[in-house]
Coordinates of C-alpha atoms in Angstrom, one line a residue:
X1 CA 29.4 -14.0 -4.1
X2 CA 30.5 -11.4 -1.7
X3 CA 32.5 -9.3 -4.0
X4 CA 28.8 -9.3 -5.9
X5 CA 27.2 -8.1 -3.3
X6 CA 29.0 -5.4 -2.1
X7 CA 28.9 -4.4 -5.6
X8 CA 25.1 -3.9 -5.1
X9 CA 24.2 -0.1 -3.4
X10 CA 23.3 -0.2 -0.2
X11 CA 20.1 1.3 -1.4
X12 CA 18.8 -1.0 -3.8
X13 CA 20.0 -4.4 -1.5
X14 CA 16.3 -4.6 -0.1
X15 CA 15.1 -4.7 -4.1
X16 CA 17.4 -7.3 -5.0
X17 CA 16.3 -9.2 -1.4
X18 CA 12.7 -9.3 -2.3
X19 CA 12.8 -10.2 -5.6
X20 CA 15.3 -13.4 -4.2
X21 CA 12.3 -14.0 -2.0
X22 CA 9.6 -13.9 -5.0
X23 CA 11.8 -16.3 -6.5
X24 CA 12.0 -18.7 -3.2
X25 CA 8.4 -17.9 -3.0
X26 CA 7.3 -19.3 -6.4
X27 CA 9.5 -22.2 -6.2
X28 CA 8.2 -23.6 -2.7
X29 CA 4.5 -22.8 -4.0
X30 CA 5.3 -24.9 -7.2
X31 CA 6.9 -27.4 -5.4
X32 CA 3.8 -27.5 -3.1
X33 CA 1.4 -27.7 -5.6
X34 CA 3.0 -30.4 -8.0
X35 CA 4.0 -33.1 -5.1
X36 CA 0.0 -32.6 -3.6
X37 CA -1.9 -31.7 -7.1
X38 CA 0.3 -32.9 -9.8
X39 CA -0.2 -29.0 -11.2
X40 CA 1.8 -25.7 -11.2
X41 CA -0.9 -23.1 -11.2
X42 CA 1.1 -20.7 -9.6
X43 CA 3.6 -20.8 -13.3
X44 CA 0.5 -20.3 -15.7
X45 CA -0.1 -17.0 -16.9
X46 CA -3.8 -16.8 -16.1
X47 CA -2.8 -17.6 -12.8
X48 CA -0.6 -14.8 -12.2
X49 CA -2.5 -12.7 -13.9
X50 CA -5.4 -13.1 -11.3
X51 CA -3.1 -12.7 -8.5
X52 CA -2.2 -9.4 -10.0
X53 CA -5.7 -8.3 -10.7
X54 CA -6.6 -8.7 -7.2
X55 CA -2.8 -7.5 -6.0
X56 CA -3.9 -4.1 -7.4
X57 CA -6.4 -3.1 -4.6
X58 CA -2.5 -3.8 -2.1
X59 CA -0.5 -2.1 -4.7
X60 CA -2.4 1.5 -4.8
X61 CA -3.1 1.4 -0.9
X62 CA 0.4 0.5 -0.7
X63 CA 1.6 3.6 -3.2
X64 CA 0.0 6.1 -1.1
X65 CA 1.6 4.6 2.5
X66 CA 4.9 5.0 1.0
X67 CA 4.3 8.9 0.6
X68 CA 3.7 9.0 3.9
X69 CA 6.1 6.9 5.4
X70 CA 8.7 8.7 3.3
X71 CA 8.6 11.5 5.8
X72 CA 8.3 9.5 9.1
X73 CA 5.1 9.3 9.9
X74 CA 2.6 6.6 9.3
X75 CA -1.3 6.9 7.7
X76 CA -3.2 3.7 10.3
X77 CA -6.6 5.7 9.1
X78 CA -6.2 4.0 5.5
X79 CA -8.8 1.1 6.7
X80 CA -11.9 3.7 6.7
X81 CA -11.0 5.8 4.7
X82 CA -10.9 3.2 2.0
X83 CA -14.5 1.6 3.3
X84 CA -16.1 5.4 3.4
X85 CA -15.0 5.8 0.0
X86 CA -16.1 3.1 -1.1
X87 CA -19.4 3.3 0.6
X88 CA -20.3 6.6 0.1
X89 CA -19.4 6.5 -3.4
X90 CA -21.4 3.3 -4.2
X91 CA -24.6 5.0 -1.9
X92 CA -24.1 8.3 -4.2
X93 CA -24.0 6.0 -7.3
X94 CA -24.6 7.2 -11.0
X95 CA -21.6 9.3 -12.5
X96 CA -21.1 11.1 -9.1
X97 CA -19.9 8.1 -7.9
X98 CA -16.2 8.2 -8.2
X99 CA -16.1 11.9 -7.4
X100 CA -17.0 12.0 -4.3
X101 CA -15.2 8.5 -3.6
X102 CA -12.0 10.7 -4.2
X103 CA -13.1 14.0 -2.4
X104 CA -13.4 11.4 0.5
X105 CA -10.3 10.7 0.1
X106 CA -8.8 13.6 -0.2
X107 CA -10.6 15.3 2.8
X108 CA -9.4 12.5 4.8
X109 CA -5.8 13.4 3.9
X110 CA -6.7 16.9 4.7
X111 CA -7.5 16.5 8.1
X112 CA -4.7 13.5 8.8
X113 CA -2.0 16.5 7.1
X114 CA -3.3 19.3 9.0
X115 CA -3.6 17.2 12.6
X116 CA 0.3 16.1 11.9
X117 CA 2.0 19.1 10.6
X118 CA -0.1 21.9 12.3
X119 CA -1.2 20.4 15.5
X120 CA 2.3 18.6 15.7
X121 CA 0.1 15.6 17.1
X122 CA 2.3 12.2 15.8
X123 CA 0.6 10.8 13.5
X124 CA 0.1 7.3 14.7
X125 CA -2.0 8.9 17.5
X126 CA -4.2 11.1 15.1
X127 CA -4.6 8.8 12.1
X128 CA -5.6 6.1 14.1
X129 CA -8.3 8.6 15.9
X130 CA -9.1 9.5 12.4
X131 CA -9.9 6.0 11.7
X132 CA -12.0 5.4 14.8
X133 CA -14.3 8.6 13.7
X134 CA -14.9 7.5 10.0
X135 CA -15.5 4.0 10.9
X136 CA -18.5 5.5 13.9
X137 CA -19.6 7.5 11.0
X138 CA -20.3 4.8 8.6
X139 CA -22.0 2.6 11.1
X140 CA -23.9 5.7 12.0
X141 CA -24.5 6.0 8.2
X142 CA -25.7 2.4 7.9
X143 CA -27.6 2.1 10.9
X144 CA -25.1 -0.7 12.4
X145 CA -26.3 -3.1 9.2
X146 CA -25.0 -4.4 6.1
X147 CA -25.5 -1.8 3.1
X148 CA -27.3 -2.2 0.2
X149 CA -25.5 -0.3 -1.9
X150 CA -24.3 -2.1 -5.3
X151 CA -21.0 -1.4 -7.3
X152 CA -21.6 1.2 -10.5
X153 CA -21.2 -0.1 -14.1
X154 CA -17.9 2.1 -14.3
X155 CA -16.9 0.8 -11.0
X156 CA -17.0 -3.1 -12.0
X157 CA -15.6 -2.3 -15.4
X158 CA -11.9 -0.8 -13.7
X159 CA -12.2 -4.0 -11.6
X160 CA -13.2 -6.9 -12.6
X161 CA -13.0 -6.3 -16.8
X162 CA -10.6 -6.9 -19.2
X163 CA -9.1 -5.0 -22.0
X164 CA -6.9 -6.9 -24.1
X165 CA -7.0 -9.9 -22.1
X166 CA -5.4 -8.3 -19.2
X167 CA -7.7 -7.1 -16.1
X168 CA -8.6 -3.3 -15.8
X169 CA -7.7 -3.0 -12.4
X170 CA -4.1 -3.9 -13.2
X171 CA -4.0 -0.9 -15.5
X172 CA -5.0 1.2 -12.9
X173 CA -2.5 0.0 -10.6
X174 CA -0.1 0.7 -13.6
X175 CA -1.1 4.6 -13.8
X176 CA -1.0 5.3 -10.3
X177 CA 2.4 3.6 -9.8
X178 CA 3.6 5.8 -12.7
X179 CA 2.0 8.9 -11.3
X180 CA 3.7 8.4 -7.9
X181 CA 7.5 7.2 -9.3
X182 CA 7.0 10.1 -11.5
X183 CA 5.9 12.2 -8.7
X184 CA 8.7 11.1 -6.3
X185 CA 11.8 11.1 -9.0
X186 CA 11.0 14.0 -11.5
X187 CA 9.5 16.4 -9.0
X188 CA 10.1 19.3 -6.4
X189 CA 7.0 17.7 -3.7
X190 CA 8.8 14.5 -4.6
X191 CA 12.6 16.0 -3.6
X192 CA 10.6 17.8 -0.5
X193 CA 9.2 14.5 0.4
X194 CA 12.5 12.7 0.5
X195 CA 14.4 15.9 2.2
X196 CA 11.7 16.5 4.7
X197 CA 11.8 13.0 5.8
X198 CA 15.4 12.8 6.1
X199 CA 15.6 15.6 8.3
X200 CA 12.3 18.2 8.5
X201 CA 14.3 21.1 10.5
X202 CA 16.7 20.8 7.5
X203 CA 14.8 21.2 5.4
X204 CA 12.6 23.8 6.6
X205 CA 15.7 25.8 6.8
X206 CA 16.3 25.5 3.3
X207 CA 13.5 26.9 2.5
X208 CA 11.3 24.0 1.7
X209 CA 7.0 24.4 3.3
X210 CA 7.3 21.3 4.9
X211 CA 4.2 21.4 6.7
X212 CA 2.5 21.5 2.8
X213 CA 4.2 18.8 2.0
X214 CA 3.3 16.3 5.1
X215 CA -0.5 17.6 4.3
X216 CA 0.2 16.8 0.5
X217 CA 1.9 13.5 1.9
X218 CA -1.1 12.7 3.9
X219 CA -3.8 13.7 0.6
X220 CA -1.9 11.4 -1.5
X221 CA -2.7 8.3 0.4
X222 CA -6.1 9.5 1.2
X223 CA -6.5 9.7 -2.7
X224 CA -4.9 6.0 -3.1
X225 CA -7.2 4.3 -0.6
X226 CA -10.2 5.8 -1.9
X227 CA -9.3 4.8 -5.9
X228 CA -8.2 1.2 -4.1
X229 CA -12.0 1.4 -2.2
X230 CA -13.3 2.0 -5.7
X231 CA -12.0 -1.1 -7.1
X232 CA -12.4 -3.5 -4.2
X233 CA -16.2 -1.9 -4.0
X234 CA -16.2 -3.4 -8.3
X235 CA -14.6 -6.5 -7.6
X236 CA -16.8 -6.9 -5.2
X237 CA -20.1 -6.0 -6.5
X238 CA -20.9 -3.8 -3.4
X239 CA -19.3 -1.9 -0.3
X240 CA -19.4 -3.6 2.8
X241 CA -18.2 -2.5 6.2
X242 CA -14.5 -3.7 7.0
X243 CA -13.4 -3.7 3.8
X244 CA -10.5 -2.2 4.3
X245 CA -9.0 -3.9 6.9
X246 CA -7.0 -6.3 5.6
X247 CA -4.8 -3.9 3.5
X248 CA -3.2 -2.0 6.6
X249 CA -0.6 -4.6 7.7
X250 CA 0.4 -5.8 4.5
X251 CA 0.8 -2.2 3.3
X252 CA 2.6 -1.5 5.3
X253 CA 4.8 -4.7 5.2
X254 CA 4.7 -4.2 1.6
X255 CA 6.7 -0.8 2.1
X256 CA 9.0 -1.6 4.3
X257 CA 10.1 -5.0 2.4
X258 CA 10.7 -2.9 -0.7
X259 CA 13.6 -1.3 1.0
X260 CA 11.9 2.1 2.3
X261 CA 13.1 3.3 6.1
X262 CA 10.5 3.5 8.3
X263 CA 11.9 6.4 10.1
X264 CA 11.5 8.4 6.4
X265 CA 14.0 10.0 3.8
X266 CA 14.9 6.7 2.0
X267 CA 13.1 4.4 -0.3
X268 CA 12.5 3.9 -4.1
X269 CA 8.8 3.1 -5.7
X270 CA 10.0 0.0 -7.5
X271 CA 10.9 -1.6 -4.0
X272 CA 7.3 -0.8 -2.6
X273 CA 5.4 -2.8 -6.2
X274 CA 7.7 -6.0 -5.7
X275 CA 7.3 -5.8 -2.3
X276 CA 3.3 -5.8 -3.1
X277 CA 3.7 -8.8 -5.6
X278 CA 6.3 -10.4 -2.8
X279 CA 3.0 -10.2 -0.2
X280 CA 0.6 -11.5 -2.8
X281 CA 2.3 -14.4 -3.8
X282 CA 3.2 -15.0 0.0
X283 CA -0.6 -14.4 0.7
X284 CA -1.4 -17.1 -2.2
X285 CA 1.1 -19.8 -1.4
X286 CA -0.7 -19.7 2.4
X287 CA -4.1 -19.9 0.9
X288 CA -3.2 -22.9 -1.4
X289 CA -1.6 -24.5 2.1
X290 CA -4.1 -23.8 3.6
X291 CA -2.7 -21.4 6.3
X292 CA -5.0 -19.7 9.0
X293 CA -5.4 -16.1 8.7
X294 CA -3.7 -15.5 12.2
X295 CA -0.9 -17.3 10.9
X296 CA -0.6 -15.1 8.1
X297 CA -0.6 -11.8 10.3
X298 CA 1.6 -12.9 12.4
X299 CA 4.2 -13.8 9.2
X300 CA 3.4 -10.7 8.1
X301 CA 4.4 -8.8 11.6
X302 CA 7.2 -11.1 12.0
X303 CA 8.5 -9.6 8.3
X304 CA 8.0 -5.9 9.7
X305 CA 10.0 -6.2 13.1
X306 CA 12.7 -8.0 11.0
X307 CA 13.0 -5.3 8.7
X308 CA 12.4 -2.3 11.4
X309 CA 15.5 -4.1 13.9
X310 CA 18.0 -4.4 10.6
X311 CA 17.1 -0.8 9.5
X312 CA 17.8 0.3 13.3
X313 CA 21.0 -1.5 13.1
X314 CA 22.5 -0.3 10.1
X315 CA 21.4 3.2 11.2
X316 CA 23.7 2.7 14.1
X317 CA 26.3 1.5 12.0
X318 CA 26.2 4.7 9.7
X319 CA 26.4 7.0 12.9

């Protein structure tokens, strides 16, 4: 067993760790289920492929934190700036309505980029003040009140339709995560990305525009959280306020699971999409035993500062 192991690059460990713990996951699930229900829903295709449908909404929020966190820095504004989207775009309706869903998105990432790699202000600090502003906006915009703003047709056919049997919003999930591993393997923002987060002075010196690249960083989850508003707002039937909410720890948990360094320059895309089906099916074995929320947040922070103290660790190690 240990000669296997060490056989296994240090890099891809995490990867091989998560998927162990999908496995352990599904098994205690199953187990659950059969000795209370007699049934092992969590083994049936339709099953999974519901968990995956809604799992997409995680996923793309989650692609677009690992961009970010690539560098070292962190996007907390992803909450708002996937409710704005979403409500804005559903208040616009009609064909406009994805358009400016996504030019929401993106001018969120605008500001977040320039406040980090202009001002120099850490990102924590302005994302989350970023977040603060767009959610007084949106009560502001909705007079402290529910909306009444209803999902477009084209809206609840990417989330809650089906082509070929299989759940539109898992397609979606499919092209952005092909659009971002693309984007981080095969191009020069992707090799910027990884050498900017490894060391920024670096690779500023080298000649890379790393303050473009934290600001393109920053756009791309902008982007991600308003196409995942989009398809929560489908799934849905209509924007609410707080919609987003629930995706920011889990995201993040979601990243750092799948193996990528919080401190930036070291992570691959595949670990970030197990780590989101790792959460979901985590998040779905809790529901069917009946765990509270709090006790799922507080799995779910436990999971981060594990990972964050044996990333420190072995970063010690190396120096």
């Amino acid at each position: 067993m240990n000669k296997l192991i060490s056989r296994i690059k240090p890099e891809d460990r995490p990867i091989y760790t998560s998927l162990a713990f999908v496995a352990v996951i599904l098994a205690i699930g199953t187990g659950y289920t059969l000795a209370t229900q007699g049934t092992a829903p969590l083994l049936s295709p339709g099953y999974l492929l519901q968990q995956l449908q809604t799992g997409a909404f995680l996923g793309i929020v989650a692609a677009g934190m690992m961009v970010v966190i690539l560098l070292g820095n962190i996007d907390l504004s992803v909450p708002w700036t996937l409710t704005a989207a979403a409500m804005m775009g559903a208040a616009v309706g009609g064909p406009m309505a994805l358009p400016i869903a996504i030019l929401i998105g993106v001018v969120v990432g605008l500001v977040n980029g320039l406040g980090v790699a202009y001002l120099r202000i850490p990102s924590m600090i302005f994302t989350l003040g970023v977040d603060s502003v767009l959610r007084g906006l949106m009560v502001a915009h909705t007079g402290g009140f529910a909306p009444q703003d209803q999902a477009t047709p084209i809206m609840r056919f990417l989330a809650a339709e089906r082509v070929l049997g299989i759940p539109a919003a898992i397609f979606v999930w499919a092209a952005v995560s092909v659009v971002i591993a693309v984007m981080l393997k095969r191009t020069a923002f992707g090799r910027s990305i990884y050498a900017t987060g490894n060391r920024e002075a670096a690779a500023y010196l080298s000649g890379i525009r790393t303050r473009l690249v934290i600001v393109g960083a920053f756009v791309t989850s902008g982007v991600c959280a308003a196409v995942a508003g989009v398809l929560l707002t489908g799934y849905s039937n209509k924007a609410y306020q707080g919609m987003g909410n629930e995706f920011l720890l889990p995201a993040i948990a979601a990243v750092v699971i799948g193996g990528t360094h919080i401190l930036g320059g070291q992570g691959r895309y595949i670990g970030t999409l197990i780590g989101v089906i790792l959460i979901v099916l985590l998040k779905s074995v809790l529901s069917i035993m009946q765990m509270p929320e709090a006790g799922r947040q507080v799995i779910y922070g436990a999971v981060i500062i594990t990972m964050l103290l044996f990333y420190a660790r072995g970063r010690k190690i190396v120096g």
